Short mmCIF file of C-alpha atoms in Angstrom, two decimals:
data_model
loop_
_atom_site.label_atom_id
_atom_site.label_comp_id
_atom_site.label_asym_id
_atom_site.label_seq_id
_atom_site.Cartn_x
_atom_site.Cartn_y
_atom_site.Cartn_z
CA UNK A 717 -24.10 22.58 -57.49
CA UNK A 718 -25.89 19.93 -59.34
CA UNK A 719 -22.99 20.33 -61.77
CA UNK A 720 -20.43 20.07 -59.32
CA UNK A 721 -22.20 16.63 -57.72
CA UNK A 722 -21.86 14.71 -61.71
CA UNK A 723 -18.22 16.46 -61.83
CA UNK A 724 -17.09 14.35 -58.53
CA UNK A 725 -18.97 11.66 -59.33
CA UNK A 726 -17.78 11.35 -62.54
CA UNK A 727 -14.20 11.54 -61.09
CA UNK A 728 -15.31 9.04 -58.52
CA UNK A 729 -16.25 6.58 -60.77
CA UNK A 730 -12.85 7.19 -62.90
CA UNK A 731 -10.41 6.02 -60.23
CA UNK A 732 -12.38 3.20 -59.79
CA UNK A 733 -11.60 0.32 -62.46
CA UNK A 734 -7.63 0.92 -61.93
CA UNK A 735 -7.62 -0.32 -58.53
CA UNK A 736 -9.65 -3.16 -59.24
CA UNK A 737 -7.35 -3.87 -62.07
CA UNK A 738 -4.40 -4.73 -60.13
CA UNK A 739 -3.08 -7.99 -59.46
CA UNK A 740 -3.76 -6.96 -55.87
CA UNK A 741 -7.10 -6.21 -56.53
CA UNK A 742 -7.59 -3.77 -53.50
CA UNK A 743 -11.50 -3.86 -53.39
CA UNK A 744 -10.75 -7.81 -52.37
CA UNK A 745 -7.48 -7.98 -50.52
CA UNK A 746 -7.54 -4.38 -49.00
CA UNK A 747 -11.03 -3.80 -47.47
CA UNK A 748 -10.56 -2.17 -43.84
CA UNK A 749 -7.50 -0.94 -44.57
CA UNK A 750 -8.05 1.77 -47.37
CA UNK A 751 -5.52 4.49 -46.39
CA UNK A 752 -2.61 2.80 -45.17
CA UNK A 753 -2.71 1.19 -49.08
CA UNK A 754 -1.30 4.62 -50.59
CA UNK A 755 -2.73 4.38 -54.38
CA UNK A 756 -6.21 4.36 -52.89
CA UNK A 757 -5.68 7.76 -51.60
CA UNK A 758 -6.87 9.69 -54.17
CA UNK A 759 -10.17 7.83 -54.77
CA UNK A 760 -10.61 8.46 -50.71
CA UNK A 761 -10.45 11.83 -51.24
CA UNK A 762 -12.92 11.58 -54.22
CA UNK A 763 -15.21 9.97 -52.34
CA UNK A 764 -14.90 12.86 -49.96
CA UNK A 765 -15.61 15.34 -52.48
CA UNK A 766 -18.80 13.49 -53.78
CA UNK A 767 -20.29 13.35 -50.39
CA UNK A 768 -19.34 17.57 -50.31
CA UNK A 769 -21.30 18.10 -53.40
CA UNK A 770 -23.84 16.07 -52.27
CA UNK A 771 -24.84 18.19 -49.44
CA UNK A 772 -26.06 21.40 -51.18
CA UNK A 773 -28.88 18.95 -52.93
CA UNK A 774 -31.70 19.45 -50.17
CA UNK A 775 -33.51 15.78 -50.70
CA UNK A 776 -34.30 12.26 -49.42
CA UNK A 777 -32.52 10.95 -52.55
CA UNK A 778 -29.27 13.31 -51.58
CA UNK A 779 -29.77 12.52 -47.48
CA UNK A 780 -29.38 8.51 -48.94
CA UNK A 781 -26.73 8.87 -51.50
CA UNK A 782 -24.41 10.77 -48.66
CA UNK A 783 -25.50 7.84 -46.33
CA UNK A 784 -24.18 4.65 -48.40
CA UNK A 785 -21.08 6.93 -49.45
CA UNK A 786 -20.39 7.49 -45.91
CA UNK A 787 -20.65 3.83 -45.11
CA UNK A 788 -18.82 2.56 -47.94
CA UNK A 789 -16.09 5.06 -46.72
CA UNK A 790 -15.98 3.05 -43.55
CA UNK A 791 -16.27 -0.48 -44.77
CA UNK A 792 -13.29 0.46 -47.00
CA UNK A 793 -11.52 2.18 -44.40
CA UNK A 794 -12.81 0.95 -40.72
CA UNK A 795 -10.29 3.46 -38.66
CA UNK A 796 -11.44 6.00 -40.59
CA UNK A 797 -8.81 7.92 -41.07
CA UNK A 798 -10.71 10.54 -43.83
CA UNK A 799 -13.25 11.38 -41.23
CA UNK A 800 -16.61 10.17 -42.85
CA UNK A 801 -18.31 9.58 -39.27
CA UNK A 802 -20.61 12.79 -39.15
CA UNK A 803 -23.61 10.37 -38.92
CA UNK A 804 -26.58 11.26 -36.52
CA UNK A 805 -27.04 7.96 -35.24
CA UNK A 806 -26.44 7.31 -31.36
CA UNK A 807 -25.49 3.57 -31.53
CA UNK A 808 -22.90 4.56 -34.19
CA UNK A 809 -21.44 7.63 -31.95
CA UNK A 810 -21.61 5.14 -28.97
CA UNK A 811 -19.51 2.31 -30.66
CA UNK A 812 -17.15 5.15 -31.62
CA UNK A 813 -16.77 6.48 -27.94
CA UNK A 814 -16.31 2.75 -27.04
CA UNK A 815 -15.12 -0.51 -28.39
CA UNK A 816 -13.23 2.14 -31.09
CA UNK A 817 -10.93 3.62 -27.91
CA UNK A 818 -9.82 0.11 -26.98
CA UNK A 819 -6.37 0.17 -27.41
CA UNK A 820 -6.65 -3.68 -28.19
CA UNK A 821 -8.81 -3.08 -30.50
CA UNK A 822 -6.91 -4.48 -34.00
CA UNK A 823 -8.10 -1.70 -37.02
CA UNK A 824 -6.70 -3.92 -39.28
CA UNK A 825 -8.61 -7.34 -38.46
CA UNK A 826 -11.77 -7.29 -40.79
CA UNK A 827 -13.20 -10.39 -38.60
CA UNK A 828 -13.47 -8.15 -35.42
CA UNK A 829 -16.93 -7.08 -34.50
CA UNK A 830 -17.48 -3.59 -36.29
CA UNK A 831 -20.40 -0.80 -35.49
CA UNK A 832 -21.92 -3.92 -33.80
CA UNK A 833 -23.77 -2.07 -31.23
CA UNK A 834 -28.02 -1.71 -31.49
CA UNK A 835 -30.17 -0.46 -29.34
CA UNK A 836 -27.71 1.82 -27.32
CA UNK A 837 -29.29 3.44 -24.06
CA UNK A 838 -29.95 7.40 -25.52
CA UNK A 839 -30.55 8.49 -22.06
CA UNK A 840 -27.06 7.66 -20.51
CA UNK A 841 -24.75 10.37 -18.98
CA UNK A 842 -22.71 12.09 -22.09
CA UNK A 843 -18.92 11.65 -19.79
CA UNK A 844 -17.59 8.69 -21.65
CA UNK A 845 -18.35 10.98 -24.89
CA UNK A 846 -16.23 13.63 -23.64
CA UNK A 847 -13.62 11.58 -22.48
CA UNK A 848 -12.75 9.78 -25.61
CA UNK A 849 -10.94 12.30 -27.78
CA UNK A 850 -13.93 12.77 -29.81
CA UNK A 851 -14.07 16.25 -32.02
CA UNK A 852 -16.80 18.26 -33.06
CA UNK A 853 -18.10 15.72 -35.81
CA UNK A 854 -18.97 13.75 -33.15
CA UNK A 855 -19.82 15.71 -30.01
CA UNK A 856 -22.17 18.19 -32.16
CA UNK A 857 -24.04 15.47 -33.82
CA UNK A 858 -24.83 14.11 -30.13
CA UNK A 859 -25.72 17.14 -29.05
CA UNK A 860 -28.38 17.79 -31.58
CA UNK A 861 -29.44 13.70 -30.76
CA UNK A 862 -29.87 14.61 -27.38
CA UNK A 863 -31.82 18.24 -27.79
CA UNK A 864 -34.57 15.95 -30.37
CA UNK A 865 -34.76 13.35 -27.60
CA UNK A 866 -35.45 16.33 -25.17
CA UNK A 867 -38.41 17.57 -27.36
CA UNK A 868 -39.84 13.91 -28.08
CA UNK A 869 -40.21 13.09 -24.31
CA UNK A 870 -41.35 16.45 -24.02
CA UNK A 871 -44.03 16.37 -26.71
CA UNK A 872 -45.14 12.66 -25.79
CA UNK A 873 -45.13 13.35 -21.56
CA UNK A 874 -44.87 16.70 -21.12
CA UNK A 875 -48.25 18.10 -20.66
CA UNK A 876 -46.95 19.72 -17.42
CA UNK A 877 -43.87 21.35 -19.55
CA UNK A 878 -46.32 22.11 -22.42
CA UNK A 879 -48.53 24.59 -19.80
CA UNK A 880 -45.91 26.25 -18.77
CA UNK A 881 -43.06 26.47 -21.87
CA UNK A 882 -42.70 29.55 -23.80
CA UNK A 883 -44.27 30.20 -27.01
CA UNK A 884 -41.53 29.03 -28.99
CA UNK A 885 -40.44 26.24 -26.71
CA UNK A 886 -44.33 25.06 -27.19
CA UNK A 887 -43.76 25.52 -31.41
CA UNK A 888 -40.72 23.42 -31.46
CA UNK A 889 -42.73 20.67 -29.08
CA UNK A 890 -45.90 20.54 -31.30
CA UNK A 891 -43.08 20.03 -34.52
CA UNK A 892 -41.26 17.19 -32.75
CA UNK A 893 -45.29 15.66 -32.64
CA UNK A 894 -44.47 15.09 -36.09
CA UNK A 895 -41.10 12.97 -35.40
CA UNK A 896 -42.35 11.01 -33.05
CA UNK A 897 -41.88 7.87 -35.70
CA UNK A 898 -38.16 8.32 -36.04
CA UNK A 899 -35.30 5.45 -35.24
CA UNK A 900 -34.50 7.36 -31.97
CA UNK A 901 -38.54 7.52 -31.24
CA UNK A 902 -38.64 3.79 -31.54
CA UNK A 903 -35.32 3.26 -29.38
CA UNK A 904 -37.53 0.79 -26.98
CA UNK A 905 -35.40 2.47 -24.10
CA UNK A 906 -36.89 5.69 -25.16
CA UNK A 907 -40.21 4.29 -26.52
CA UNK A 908 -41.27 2.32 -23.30
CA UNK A 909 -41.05 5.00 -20.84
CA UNK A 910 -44.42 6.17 -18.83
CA UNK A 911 -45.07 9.50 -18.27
CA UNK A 912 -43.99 9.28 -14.61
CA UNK A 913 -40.45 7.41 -15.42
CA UNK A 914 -39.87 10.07 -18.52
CA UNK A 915 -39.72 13.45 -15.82
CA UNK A 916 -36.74 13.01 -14.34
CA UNK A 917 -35.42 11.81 -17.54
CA UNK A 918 -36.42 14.82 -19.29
CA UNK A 919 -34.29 16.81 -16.70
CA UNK A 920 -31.45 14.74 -17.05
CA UNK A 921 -31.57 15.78 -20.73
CA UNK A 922 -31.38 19.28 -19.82
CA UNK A 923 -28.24 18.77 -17.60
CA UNK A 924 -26.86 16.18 -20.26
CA UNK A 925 -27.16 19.13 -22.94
CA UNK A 926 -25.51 22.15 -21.18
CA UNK A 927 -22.81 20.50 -20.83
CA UNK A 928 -22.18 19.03 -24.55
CA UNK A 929 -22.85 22.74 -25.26
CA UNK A 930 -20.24 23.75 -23.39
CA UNK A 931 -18.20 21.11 -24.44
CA UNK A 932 -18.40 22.06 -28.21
CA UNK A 933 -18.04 25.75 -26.89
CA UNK A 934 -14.46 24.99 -25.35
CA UNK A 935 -13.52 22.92 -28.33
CA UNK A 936 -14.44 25.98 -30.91
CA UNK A 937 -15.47 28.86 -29.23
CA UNK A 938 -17.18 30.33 -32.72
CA UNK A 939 -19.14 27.38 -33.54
CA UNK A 940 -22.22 28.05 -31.66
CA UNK A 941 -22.73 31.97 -32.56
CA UNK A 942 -21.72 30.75 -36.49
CA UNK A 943 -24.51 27.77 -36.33
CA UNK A 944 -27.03 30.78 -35.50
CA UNK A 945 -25.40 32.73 -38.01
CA UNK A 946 -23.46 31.59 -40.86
CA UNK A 947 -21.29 32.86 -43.20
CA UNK A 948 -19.75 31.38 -46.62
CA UNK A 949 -16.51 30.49 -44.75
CA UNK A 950 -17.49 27.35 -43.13
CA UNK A 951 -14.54 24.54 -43.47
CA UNK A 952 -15.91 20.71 -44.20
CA UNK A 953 -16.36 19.59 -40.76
CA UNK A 954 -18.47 22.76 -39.84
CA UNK A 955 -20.69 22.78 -42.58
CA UNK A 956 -21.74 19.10 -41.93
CA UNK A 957 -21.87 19.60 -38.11
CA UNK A 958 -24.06 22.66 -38.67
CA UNK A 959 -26.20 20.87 -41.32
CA UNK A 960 -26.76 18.89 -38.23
CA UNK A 961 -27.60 21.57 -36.02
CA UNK A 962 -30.05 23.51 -38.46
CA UNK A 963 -31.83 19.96 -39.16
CA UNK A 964 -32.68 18.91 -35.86
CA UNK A 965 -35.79 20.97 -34.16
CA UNK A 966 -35.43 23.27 -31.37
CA UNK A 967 -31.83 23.07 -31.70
CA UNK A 968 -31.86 26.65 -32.84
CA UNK A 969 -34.01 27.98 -29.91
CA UNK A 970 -31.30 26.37 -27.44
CA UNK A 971 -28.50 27.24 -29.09
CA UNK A 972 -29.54 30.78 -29.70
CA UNK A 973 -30.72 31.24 -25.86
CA UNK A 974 -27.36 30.43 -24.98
CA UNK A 975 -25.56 32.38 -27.03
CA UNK A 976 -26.95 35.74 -26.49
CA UNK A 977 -27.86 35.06 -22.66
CA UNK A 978 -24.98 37.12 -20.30
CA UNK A 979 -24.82 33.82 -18.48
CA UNK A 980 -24.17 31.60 -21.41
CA UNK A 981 -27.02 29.47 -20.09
CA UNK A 982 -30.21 28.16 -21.50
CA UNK A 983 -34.24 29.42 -21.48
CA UNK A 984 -35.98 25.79 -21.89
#
């Protein structure tokens, strides 16, 4: 694989010089608007392929690289029309689900405010997520956003949940102890909470996540069972939406309590 990464790159890096080269230069004149500019097709797609190859290296340095291709990908292209927005970041899903479904909103105006929104409210009802046309790559992602944000109020005001969790509901707790100086652990909405105000929160959560589960489930019935049990078939968009899913803790233990409970519901 680490072959294959230097062979895209390497390709990557190729297309490169001709289309700065051109009168036209399109790395000046045609930021935003990558796609619709036909000659910068191919180097899209290479870009694509880089990012690929770059997810079978399991590192910080590979997690980074896939990162600033991604964003590159969107800066070049802002309506994204090569599907780079697998990103597990809420205020990036939330400007997505938002300001990107105004039908005003002008793709190819580079002076328009662009993944401008910080600080989103994690806790907020998941509807306007499931109402904006929004596939997998972006309702999986949340979902997995939402089950860690579970676990971190549960770990940090849970003690009540703690006593009475299962076993494994209590191992995936005491691991999300460890994550508890992540982005989304710092999200002052999240971060500020007491104890008292995080309960009915932590509830919420639980509602918030059945239904992106069964969301995702009516989308693609056999992505849940193949996240708990892969097979060499995966297409793109599953294998970085399950990279997702097998990344975030306690993910798993939901996801696998549905799946194999009659009810399709969940043991938290």
């Amino acid at each position: 694989m680490v072959v294959a990464k230097s062979k895209c790159r390497v390709d990557m890096e190729a297309q490169e010089p001709a289309l700065r080269d051109r009168p036209d230069d399109y790395f000046t004149y045609g930021v935003g608007r990558f796609w619709k500019i036909l000659p910068t097709r191919p180097y899209m797609n290479s870009r694509l392929d880089y990012r690929a190859a770059l997810t079978f290296v399991q590192n910080v340095e590979s997690v980074q690289a896939q990162l600033d291709t991604l964003m590159e990908n969107l800066r070049l292209c802002r309506g994204d029309n090569i599907g780079s927005r697998d990103l597990e970041c809420y205020d990036f899903l939330k400007w997505w689900a938002t300001s990107a479904n105004n039908p005003k909103y002008n793709w190819g105006d580079a002076t328009l405010p662009y993944l401008d929104i910080k600080n989103a409210y994690p806790l907020e009802p998941v509807e306007p997520f499931l109402h904006g046309g929004e596939g997998l790559s972006h309702i999986v992602p949340l979902t997995t956003l939402k089950i860690k944000l579970y676990f971190l109020l549960l770990a940090t005001h849970g003690a009540h949940a703690y006593e009475e969790a299962t076993e494994n509901t209590r191992k995936v707790m005491d691991g999300m102890m460890e994550l508890r100086d992540l982005t989304m652990a710092r999200n002052p909405h999240a971060a500020n909470l007491t104890s008292l105000e995080a309960q009915p929160e932590i509830q919420k959560l639980k509602t918030q996540i059945r239904k992106l589960y069964h969301a995702v489930n009516k989308a693609n019935p056999y992505f849940w069972p193949e996240a708990i049990n892969p097979d060499e078939t995966l297409n793109a968009t599953m294998m970085w939406t399950w990279q997702a899913c097998h990344e975030t803790f306690g993910a798993l233990h939901i996801v696998y309590a549905a799946v194999n409970d009659p009810k399709d519901e969940f043991t938290f």
